[in-house]
C-alpha cells in the first residue's frame, strides 16, 4: 500500500504573506521502496518531509491528503498525529547529531520515549541490542551520555532509535549532508539494510546529492520550487530524464573521465522564483529553454511511462 | 576527580590570598585615620588627646610600617584573631560579626531560597502559558529592575508608615529582650516580614525571567524538536527542558547564597536591621579598619566556598562537565 500524497499544499506564514513552499504535490511511495527526494536548496524537500510528520507553525496546512497503508494521516492535527509518530511514521532529522538530550543517558532516553508510547523497554531490549550490533555500536552506549559519543556514533544511535518500532514510513532528512564520504557510504548501506530487514517499509531519502541516490534509491523524485517535477525509477531519471529541469540537473553533474579544465562544468542559468509570489503555471518556465505559451498553466503530474511521472507540457 | 578538585583548590587558595590582601589594603586607602575619630569622640583636652592618640596608635599597631602591619595581619588572621572594633571599642570584631550573621541568614536564606523556588516554577509555567507570560514577563522585568532600596522604601512607607501594619525598624521591638518565647518569635517575624518581602520580590522577578527564557531556549533546542517529532508527550519534553534549564539557575543560586553573609546592605540600612550590611555601613562611617576587614573576610570566604560547592554540584548534575574533568 505504502504512502500516497495527493495535491498537498503547505505554505509558510510570514509577515509579508504566504510563502508557497509546497504547491499541489502529488506522489506515492510503494511498500519497500526507497524514494530519493532531490532538488536544490529551498525547493521544498525538507518542508515536504516535515509536513508528513511534524507540521508546526509557521508551516500552514492549506489542502491535500496523505494516506498511509490506505488510512488517512491527519497531518494538520498536531495531537492526533501522535498516534502515527514513531510507531508508523518516523524521522531521522537533519540535526541527528544533536538530537539527543545532553543530560540523559541514551538508554534512559529510549526508555522514556518508549514508555510514552506504552512500550516496555525491557521487552524491546534484546531487539535494541541486536540493532546496535547491526550499526556497530557497542551496548555500552545505552549507559552513556550523548557527549561521550562521536558525531557519527550519535547519528547511528538516532537511526536505531527512530526505527525501533518498525515504522511504515521513514523520512531520512539530509542525513548524509554533514558526513565524510566513507561515513556517507556506511549510513546509506544502513538505510538499505533497514529496508531489507523490514525495520522500515517505505523510505523517503531527502538529499541534494544525486550521486548518493544513484547508489541506494529505487526511485528518484525531483522537486523544483515547491512542485514535483519528475518521479521515476533511478535508472530512468539518470539515463532518460524527461523534464527539462531534471535534464539540466543531470547534465550539470560532473562525469568521470571528463577533463573540466578543457570543458567547463555546466550549470543551470538563472535562479528559482521567489515563492512569496511565484509566477502562475510551471515554476520552471523562467529558466526553461523549451518553454512555450502553454507553460503559464500549471502542468499536471502525469504518468508518461509505467512508473515515470513528469509535470511538463512538452512531454504530454 | 581528585586532580580536578586539587586544581580547583589551588585556584581558590590563590584567589583567597589576593582577595584578602585587597581587603586589608582598601580600608587603609581611605583618607583619615580611625584613631583620630575615636579620640575626637571622647572630647578631651588637647594634651590628653595627644597622649591617648599615640597610645591607641600603638595599641592598634597603626604606627608600624605598612609591610609590618600586613605581615602582622596575616599572622593574626591565621590565629583566628580579627582584632578589636574601633567603632564599638573594645568589643572584638569576631563577636560583632557572629552576632550579626544570624540576622543575615534569617533574612536572606528564606528570601533567596523561596524566591528561587517560586521564580523557577512560575518562570517555567510562563514559558508555556500565554496569559501568564503576558503578565509575569513585564511584572518580572519591573521587579528585577527595581533597586532593593527603593522597593524597601515603598514598602516601609505604604505598609509600615501609612497602613501601620508592620514596624519599619529593628529586628524586634525595643521593649523586648531576645529570649525564647512565642511573644518574641511573633515579634521577630513581624519585624522580619517587610525586609524579607522587599528582597523576595526583587529576586523573584530575576529568577522568573531567567527561567522563562532558558525554558523557551531549551524547548526550541534540537533534542526537544526530535522528541516532539517522535510523538513524545509535552510532559516528557518539559521535564527534560526544565532539568537542562536549571543548570544556570543553580549557578545563580550558589552565587547568591555565597553573598548572604554579606547581608543586604541597602535593605538592612533602610529597615535598620542589625545584620552584617548594617555593620559594614557603620564600619565605613567610623573608619573601623578591623571591622570592615572582618566583614569583607566573611564575604570573601562565603563566596569562595559557595563557588567551590557549585563546582562540585555542577559536576554531579551535568555529565558534560563530569566527563570533562575526569578526562574521559
XYZ file of C-alpha atoms in Angstrom:
644
model
C 0.000 0.000 0.000
C 2.684 2.425 1.033
C 2.318 6.166 1.088
C 0.122 8.296 -1.145
C 0.227 12.089 -1.112
C -2.400 13.991 -3.083
C -2.323 17.627 -4.037
C -0.510 18.682 -0.839
C -0.307 22.417 -0.265
C 1.716 23.726 2.661
C 2.567 27.421 2.982
C 4.754 29.294 5.434
C 3.024 32.197 7.072
C 5.314 35.238 7.130
C 4.774 38.914 7.824
C 4.750 39.634 4.088
C 2.261 36.917 3.214
C 2.305 33.220 2.450
C 5.453 31.589 1.124
C 4.121 28.857 -1.147
C 6.604 26.165 -0.214
C 4.564 23.142 -1.370
C 2.139 23.683 -4.235
C -0.024 20.709 -5.141
C 2.471 17.934 -4.517
C 1.244 14.501 -5.607
C 3.226 11.271 -5.491
C 3.247 7.826 -3.949
C 5.857 5.572 -2.423
C 5.334 1.828 -2.648
C 5.973 -0.727 0.077
C 9.678 -1.447 0.336
C 10.540 1.467 -1.893
C 13.361 3.837 -1.090
C 12.421 7.087 -2.761
C 15.147 9.664 -3.123
C 13.864 13.208 -2.927
C 16.230 15.580 -4.689
C 16.252 19.244 -5.534
C 18.179 22.395 -4.787
C 18.053 24.306 -1.511
C 14.689 25.918 -0.881
C 12.799 23.703 -3.314
C 10.618 22.314 -0.531
C 12.080 18.859 0.059
C 12.589 19.336 3.801
C 9.203 21.078 4.054
C 7.651 18.007 2.438
C 9.460 15.692 4.859
C 8.398 17.792 7.840
C 4.793 18.128 6.804
C 4.419 14.353 6.745
C 5.297 14.042 10.426
C 5.585 17.364 12.200
C 3.592 20.148 10.617
C 4.073 23.017 13.030
C 3.707 26.793 12.639
C 4.925 28.792 10.778
C 4.065 25.932 8.406
C 0.407 26.125 7.428
C -1.598 23.260 6.053
C -3.719 24.541 3.170
C -5.076 21.453 1.464
C -4.234 17.971 0.326
C -4.451 14.449 1.639
C -1.957 11.898 2.846
C -2.723 8.178 3.027
C -0.514 5.609 4.699
C -1.468 1.983 4.047
C -4.881 3.158 2.912
C -5.558 5.135 6.089
C -5.738 8.909 6.055
C -2.998 10.642 8.049
C -4.220 13.803 9.853
C -1.045 15.775 9.248
C -2.795 19.066 10.109
C -3.611 17.879 13.629
C -0.565 18.024 15.937
C -2.321 15.979 18.647
C -3.867 13.229 16.537
C -0.562 12.830 14.688
C 0.966 11.467 17.901
C -0.688 8.102 17.128
C 1.285 7.965 13.905
C 4.576 9.445 15.013
C 7.331 6.991 15.864
C 5.061 3.914 15.578
C 4.080 4.347 11.926
C 5.906 7.401 10.609
C 9.356 8.204 11.869
C 12.117 10.608 11.037
C 15.883 10.794 11.141
C 16.329 14.547 11.360
C 18.832 16.756 9.617
C 20.349 17.594 13.009
C 20.644 13.926 14.050
C 23.967 14.561 15.772
C 22.337 16.978 18.232
C 19.008 15.209 18.518
C 19.659 13.614 21.900
C 19.151 15.295 25.249
C 22.692 16.014 26.517
C 21.859 15.363 30.169
C 20.126 11.998 29.810
C 21.768 8.632 29.260
C 20.840 7.230 25.877
C 19.276 4.098 27.379
C 17.134 6.173 29.746
C 16.098 8.447 26.921
C 14.942 5.461 24.882
C 13.096 4.045 27.892
C 11.333 7.409 28.475
C 10.355 7.648 24.827
C 9.070 4.068 24.686
C 7.129 4.478 27.928
C 5.400 7.493 26.389
C 4.202 5.186 23.614
C 3.219 2.418 26.004
C 6.065 0.080 25.057
C 8.082 -1.783 27.675
C 11.808 -1.051 27.432
C 12.816 -4.436 28.887
C 10.763 -6.293 26.306
C 12.350 -4.490 23.412
C 15.882 -4.502 24.850
C 17.090 -7.708 23.102
C 15.936 -6.350 19.740
C 17.501 -2.972 20.529
C 20.825 -4.676 21.251
C 20.657 -6.633 18.001
C 20.142 -3.401 16.114
C 23.007 -1.695 17.906
C 25.191 -4.598 16.786
C 23.931 -4.100 13.261
C 25.066 -0.458 13.184
C 28.265 -1.403 15.007
C 27.581 0.394 18.244
C 28.564 -1.287 21.482
C 25.798 -1.984 24.006
C 27.684 0.338 26.321
C 26.216 3.383 24.573
C 22.931 2.761 26.379
C 24.784 3.648 29.550
C 26.469 6.712 28.090
C 25.590 10.332 27.633
C 25.484 11.708 24.076
C 28.617 13.758 24.800
C 30.610 10.536 25.177
C 29.867 9.521 21.590
C 31.349 10.847 18.386
C 29.100 12.641 15.911
C 28.873 9.581 13.678
C 28.037 7.334 16.631
C 25.306 9.731 17.764
C 23.823 9.669 14.313
C 23.805 5.887 14.206
C 22.195 5.843 17.653
C 19.471 8.170 16.356
C 18.964 5.915 13.324
C 18.387 2.943 15.613
C 16.065 4.906 17.914
C 13.974 6.323 15.088
C 13.363 2.919 13.516
C 12.946 0.930 16.722
C 9.172 0.461 16.377
C 9.362 -0.637 12.715
C 7.565 2.329 11.142
C 5.802 2.003 7.806
C 7.425 5.213 6.620
C 10.843 6.601 7.443
C 11.832 10.122 6.488
C 15.616 10.499 6.332
C 16.225 14.224 6.088
C 19.645 15.190 4.685
C 21.295 12.626 6.924
C 24.456 12.426 4.842
C 24.987 16.143 4.377
C 27.462 16.658 7.216
C 29.399 13.440 6.801
C 32.626 12.490 5.067
C 32.259 10.167 2.107
C 33.190 6.916 3.830
C 30.679 7.566 6.621
C 28.134 8.580 3.990
C 28.514 5.194 2.389
C 28.092 3.365 5.697
C 24.963 5.380 6.534
C 23.473 4.698 3.106
C 24.133 0.990 3.429
C 22.355 1.026 6.784
C 19.286 2.647 5.267
C 19.157 -0.096 2.638
C 19.804 -2.748 5.282
C 16.975 -1.420 7.453
C 14.652 -1.726 4.498
C 15.880 -5.231 3.561
C 15.398 -6.476 7.117
C 11.922 -4.985 7.284
C 12.683 -2.463 10.032
C 11.065 0.152 7.825
C 8.775 -0.357 4.878
C 8.994 2.759 2.753
C 11.709 5.365 2.981
C 11.891 8.924 1.744
C 15.538 9.853 1.500
C 15.908 13.613 1.232
C 19.187 14.877 -0.169
C 20.619 17.233 -2.740
C 23.289 14.740 -3.672
C 22.053 12.773 -6.670
C 25.121 10.540 -6.795
C 24.151 9.111 -3.398
C 20.633 8.414 -4.606
C 22.041 6.516 -7.551
C 23.508 4.012 -5.104
C 20.581 3.451 -2.778
C 17.312 4.761 -4.200
C 14.795 2.665 -6.104
C 13.109 5.767 -7.423
C 14.042 9.425 -7.516
C 11.652 12.337 -7.206
C 12.916 15.734 -8.298
C 11.324 18.837 -6.863
C 11.541 22.347 -8.185
C 10.315 25.463 -6.345
C 7.692 23.646 -4.317
C 6.365 21.425 -7.093
C 7.091 17.880 -8.189
C 8.975 17.994 -11.481
C 9.578 14.346 -12.171
C 9.489 10.986 -10.477
C 10.840 7.780 -11.994
C 12.950 4.718 -11.277
C 16.538 5.732 -10.582
C 17.925 4.424 -13.882
C 15.256 6.261 -15.863
C 15.921 9.564 -14.104
C 19.640 9.320 -14.748
C 19.568 7.811 -18.255
C 16.461 9.297 -19.823
C 15.136 12.251 -17.863
C 12.049 13.879 -19.391
C 11.578 17.134 -17.504
C 13.854 19.939 -18.782
C 14.897 20.776 -15.205
C 15.914 17.191 -14.478
C 17.792 17.051 -17.757
C 19.765 20.174 -16.982
C 20.322 18.996 -13.407
C 21.724 15.645 -14.559
C 23.772 17.335 -17.258
C 25.389 19.589 -14.694
C 26.726 16.636 -12.671
C 30.456 16.092 -13.105
C 31.276 12.960 -15.060
C 34.138 10.578 -14.616
C 36.747 10.812 -17.385
C 35.920 14.346 -18.465
C 38.630 16.970 -18.032
C 36.841 20.052 -16.780
C 39.837 22.202 -17.480
C 39.025 21.895 -21.141
C 35.267 21.773 -20.907
C 33.543 23.930 -18.300
C 31.092 22.232 -15.956
C 27.635 23.434 -16.954
C 25.085 24.803 -14.567
C 21.504 25.997 -14.988
C 21.365 29.719 -15.792
C 19.040 31.877 -13.711
C 17.626 31.406 -10.216
C 14.456 29.798 -8.823
C 11.424 32.124 -8.485
C 10.530 33.779 -5.194
C 7.948 31.596 -3.506
C 6.220 34.608 -1.944
C 4.553 35.444 -5.261
C 5.572 32.814 -7.810
C 4.532 33.192 -11.467
C 1.378 31.282 -12.452
C 1.812 27.931 -14.157
C 5.022 25.958 -14.344
C 7.513 27.446 -11.938
C 10.464 26.464 -14.108
C 9.270 28.434 -17.165
C 11.591 31.393 -16.462
C 14.717 29.251 -16.782
C 13.401 26.670 -19.214
C 14.964 26.586 -22.716
C 11.883 24.914 -24.228
C 9.134 26.978 -22.575
C 6.141 27.993 -24.697
C 2.712 29.682 -24.297
C 1.098 26.738 -22.552
C 3.551 26.966 -19.630
C 1.514 29.728 -17.930
C -0.899 26.937 -16.977
C 0.193 24.539 -14.263
C 1.182 21.258 -15.918
C -0.348 18.092 -14.409
C 1.917 15.436 -12.916
C 1.149 12.569 -15.284
C 2.476 9.071 -15.850
C 4.136 9.064 -19.269
C 5.596 5.593 -18.920
C 4.900 2.982 -16.234
C 6.278 4.470 -13.018
C 7.586 7.580 -14.760
C 5.781 10.795 -13.840
C 6.522 14.193 -15.353
C 4.990 17.631 -14.937
C 5.798 19.267 -18.279
C 3.549 20.292 -21.178
C 6.198 19.255 -23.706
C 6.101 15.655 -22.540
C 2.343 15.116 -22.556
C 38.008 13.810 40.036
C 40.751 14.142 42.673
C 43.033 16.003 40.314
C 40.206 18.295 39.290
C 39.389 19.142 42.894
C 43.088 19.680 43.652
C 43.360 22.122 40.774
C 40.235 23.959 41.903
C 41.511 24.125 45.478
C 44.766 25.680 44.304
C 42.914 28.298 42.275
C 40.626 29.092 45.187
C 43.573 29.407 47.591
C 45.287 31.883 45.275
C 42.054 33.839 44.887
C 41.664 33.881 48.658
C 45.184 35.215 49.138
C 44.745 38.103 46.688
C 41.235 38.911 47.862
C 42.336 39.106 51.473
C 45.291 41.302 50.534
C 42.984 43.727 48.771
C 40.602 43.502 51.705
C 43.453 44.608 54.007
C 44.523 47.377 51.659
C 41.194 49.036 50.885
C 40.315 50.449 54.332
C 43.858 51.856 54.556
C 43.368 53.755 51.312
C 40.556 55.762 52.877
C 41.619 59.289 53.814
C 41.873 59.937 57.545
C 42.704 57.767 60.486
C 40.383 55.703 62.708
C 42.215 56.653 65.883
C 41.542 60.360 65.244
C 37.833 59.572 65.045
C 37.960 57.528 68.221
C 39.854 60.154 70.174
C 37.822 63.085 68.906
C 34.639 61.316 70.061
C 35.951 61.433 73.631
C 36.076 65.261 73.601
C 39.276 65.504 75.687
C 41.746 68.327 76.290
C 44.309 68.711 73.545
C 47.313 67.388 75.507
C 45.454 64.371 76.897
C 44.111 63.656 73.433
C 47.642 63.640 72.021
C 48.765 61.114 74.636
C 45.715 58.918 74.073
C 46.219 59.165 70.356
C 49.767 57.854 70.456
C 48.646 55.141 72.907
C 45.885 53.938 70.600
C 48.129 54.116 67.548
C 50.494 51.744 69.350
C 47.685 49.541 70.647
C 46.252 49.077 67.155
C 49.807 48.853 65.752
C 48.992 51.606 63.252
C 52.389 53.252 63.902
C 54.295 50.369 62.292
C 55.384 50.499 58.635
C 52.712 49.132 56.246
C 54.587 45.938 55.331
C 54.918 45.117 59.032
C 51.188 45.739 59.551
C 50.454 43.493 56.608
C 52.521 40.604 57.963
C 51.038 41.025 61.442
C 47.588 40.983 59.893
C 48.207 37.598 58.255
C 49.722 36.259 61.457
C 46.685 37.288 63.483
C 44.321 36.036 60.811
C 45.878 32.584 60.846
C 45.409 32.502 64.635
C 41.741 33.362 64.101
C 42.133 36.856 65.545
C 40.262 39.542 63.623
C 41.203 42.345 66.003
C 39.171 44.772 68.049
C 36.490 47.089 66.712
C 37.133 50.812 66.854
C 33.508 51.811 66.448
C 32.313 49.633 69.375
C 35.640 49.698 71.215
C 36.698 47.405 72.865
C 34.480 44.618 71.529
C 36.262 42.005 69.382
C 35.361 42.113 65.673
C 34.647 38.392 65.558
C 31.956 38.682 68.239
C 30.262 41.611 66.471
C 30.144 39.699 63.214
C 28.952 36.480 64.795
C 26.177 38.461 66.482
C 25.133 39.984 63.139
C 25.386 36.921 60.878
C 22.331 35.069 62.291
C 20.159 38.031 61.285
C 21.565 37.918 57.750
C 20.874 34.215 57.482
C 17.415 34.610 58.975
C 16.597 37.343 56.478
C 18.381 36.219 53.328
C 18.287 32.443 53.409
C 14.470 32.309 53.160
C 14.401 35.240 50.735
C 16.939 33.676 48.348
C 15.698 30.113 48.508
C 11.964 30.819 48.428
C 12.302 33.353 45.605
C 14.469 30.854 43.701
C 11.933 28.057 44.033
C 8.930 30.265 43.279
C 10.717 32.076 40.443
C 11.739 28.840 38.739
C 8.266 27.342 38.955
C 6.461 30.465 37.802
C 9.036 31.145 35.077
C 8.717 27.611 33.732
C 4.932 27.935 33.701
C 5.114 31.308 31.983
C 7.134 29.718 29.182
C 4.108 27.712 28.074
C 1.014 29.577 29.266
C 0.430 32.661 27.184
C -1.644 34.768 29.570
C 0.807 34.038 32.368
C 3.666 35.037 30.111
C 1.967 38.287 29.217
C 1.517 39.203 32.877
C 4.610 37.690 34.522
C 7.114 38.913 31.971
C 6.510 42.675 32.325
C 5.998 42.306 36.080
C 9.227 40.335 36.346
C 11.168 42.946 34.410
C 9.808 45.730 36.585
C 10.578 43.831 39.785
C 14.081 42.812 38.815
C 14.912 46.329 37.622
C 13.722 47.816 40.900
C 16.541 48.766 43.275
C 16.220 46.828 46.551
C 16.402 50.065 48.482
C 13.633 51.752 46.523
C 11.205 48.857 46.898
C 12.129 48.691 50.590
C 11.303 52.385 50.980
C 7.987 51.969 49.156
C 7.020 49.022 51.357
C 8.141 50.753 54.539
C 6.178 53.841 53.601
C 2.994 52.143 52.359
C 2.612 49.104 54.622
C 4.577 50.471 57.552
C 4.013 54.200 57.713
C 0.626 54.707 56.040
C -1.168 51.426 56.741
C 0.670 50.828 60.005
C 0.615 47.061 59.531
C 4.309 46.430 60.061
C 7.133 48.043 62.040
C 9.785 49.730 59.906
C 12.932 49.468 62.034
C 14.912 46.927 64.019
C 14.824 43.163 64.258
C 12.486 43.185 67.288
C 10.689 45.752 69.397
C 12.873 47.960 71.563
C 10.916 46.999 74.633
C 11.747 43.293 74.403
C 14.950 41.414 75.139
C 15.743 38.422 72.915
C 14.562 35.265 74.591
C 12.740 32.097 73.596
C 9.013 32.669 73.775
C 6.096 32.834 71.400
C 5.758 36.525 72.007
C 9.338 37.183 70.980
C 9.170 34.902 67.932
C 5.986 36.598 66.783
C 7.592 39.979 67.255
C 10.710 38.811 65.350
C 8.658 37.574 62.387
C 6.590 40.749 62.396
C 9.741 42.855 62.074
C 11.224 40.403 59.580
C 8.360 40.489 57.120
C 8.924 43.810 55.306
C 12.674 43.433 54.692
C 12.040 39.856 53.624
C 9.249 40.852 51.254
C 11.316 43.590 49.614
C 14.177 41.153 48.944
C 11.901 38.317 47.888
C 10.029 40.368 45.297
C 13.115 41.779 43.569
C 14.881 38.413 43.451
C 11.711 36.632 42.351
C 11.487 38.804 39.235
C 15.052 37.942 38.235
C 14.687 34.196 38.740
C 11.346 34.023 36.935
C 12.631 35.849 33.864
C 15.829 33.812 33.754
C 13.919 30.558 33.967
C 11.338 31.574 31.380
C 13.998 32.477 28.841
C 16.010 29.338 29.490
C 12.950 27.091 29.141
C 11.961 28.714 25.860
C 15.508 28.239 24.612
C 15.512 24.577 25.650
C 12.076 23.906 24.122
C 13.429 25.206 20.807
C 16.536 23.044 21.048
C 17.109 20.209 18.592
C 16.559 17.460 21.131
C 13.117 18.874 22.016
C 12.134 19.013 18.355
C 13.302 15.437 17.808
C 11.281 14.171 20.751
C 8.264 16.088 19.541
C 8.502 14.657 16.042
C 8.651 11.203 17.594
C 5.394 11.934 19.381
C 6.767 12.262 22.924
C 4.199 13.885 25.226
C 4.764 17.541 26.167
C 5.198 16.451 29.793
C 8.350 14.497 28.979
C 9.791 17.274 26.835
C 9.102 19.854 29.531
C 10.736 17.608 32.112
C 13.925 17.455 30.062
C 13.841 21.161 29.292
C 13.313 22.030 32.951
C 16.255 19.955 34.074
C 18.576 21.471 31.477
C 17.323 24.982 32.151
C 18.060 24.505 35.852
C 21.829 24.372 35.340
C 22.432 28.139 35.021
C 19.858 28.757 37.739
C 21.846 26.550 40.107
C 24.962 28.642 39.473
C 22.957 31.778 40.152
C 21.607 30.341 43.380
C 25.065 29.382 44.589
C 26.448 32.833 43.906
C 23.526 34.394 45.766
C 23.989 32.040 48.701
C 27.673 32.905 48.819
C 26.917 36.564 49.346
C 24.261 36.168 52.024
C 26.742 36.507 54.872
C 27.321 39.975 53.470
C 23.740 40.756 54.277
C 21.692 43.005 52.086
C 23.364 46.332 52.749
C 20.672 48.640 51.355
C 17.751 46.706 52.833
C 19.353 46.429 56.250
C 20.076 50.141 56.281
C 16.519 51.090 55.290
C 14.992 48.887 57.987
C 17.861 49.376 60.497
C 18.148 45.595 60.551
C 21.186 44.543 62.617
C 22.919 42.303 60.063
C 26.378 42.423 58.502
C 25.260 45.012 55.959
C 24.434 47.374 58.770
C 27.852 46.668 60.347
C 29.604 47.474 57.074
C 27.887 50.849 56.890
C 28.894 51.696 60.458
C 32.436 50.453 59.867
C 32.821 52.728 56.874
C 31.342 55.727 58.645
C 33.677 55.215 61.600
C 36.723 54.225 59.562
C 36.794 50.998 61.516
C 39.588 49.163 59.645
C 39.281 45.996 61.597
C 35.525 45.638 61.493
C 35.467 46.395 57.759
C 38.245 43.859 57.124
C 36.407 41.285 59.181
C 33.116 41.752 57.351
C 34.769 41.540 53.942
C 36.720 38.494 55.022
C 33.426 36.767 55.785
C 32.057 37.732 52.385
C 35.169 36.537 50.550
C 35.106 33.220 52.344
C 31.392 32.811 51.740
C 31.614 33.493 48.017
C 34.613 31.214 47.564
C 33.063 28.325 49.476
C 29.801 28.706 47.558
C 31.661 28.668 44.251
C 33.601 25.617 45.269
C 30.438 23.782 46.255
C 28.804 24.713 42.989
C 31.765 23.338 41.045
C 31.097 20.026 42.725
C 27.300 20.108 42.357
C 27.576 21.076 38.713
C 29.805 18.130 38.044
C 27.243 15.859 39.642
C 24.285 17.291 37.715
C 25.825 17.793 34.283
C 27.502 14.792 32.659
C 29.256 17.086 30.182
C 31.311 18.635 32.961
C 31.791 15.309 34.700
C 33.338 13.786 31.582
C 35.403 16.890 31.026
C 37.054 16.724 34.419
C 37.680 13.006 34.617
C 39.437 13.450 31.303
C 37.467 10.689 29.575
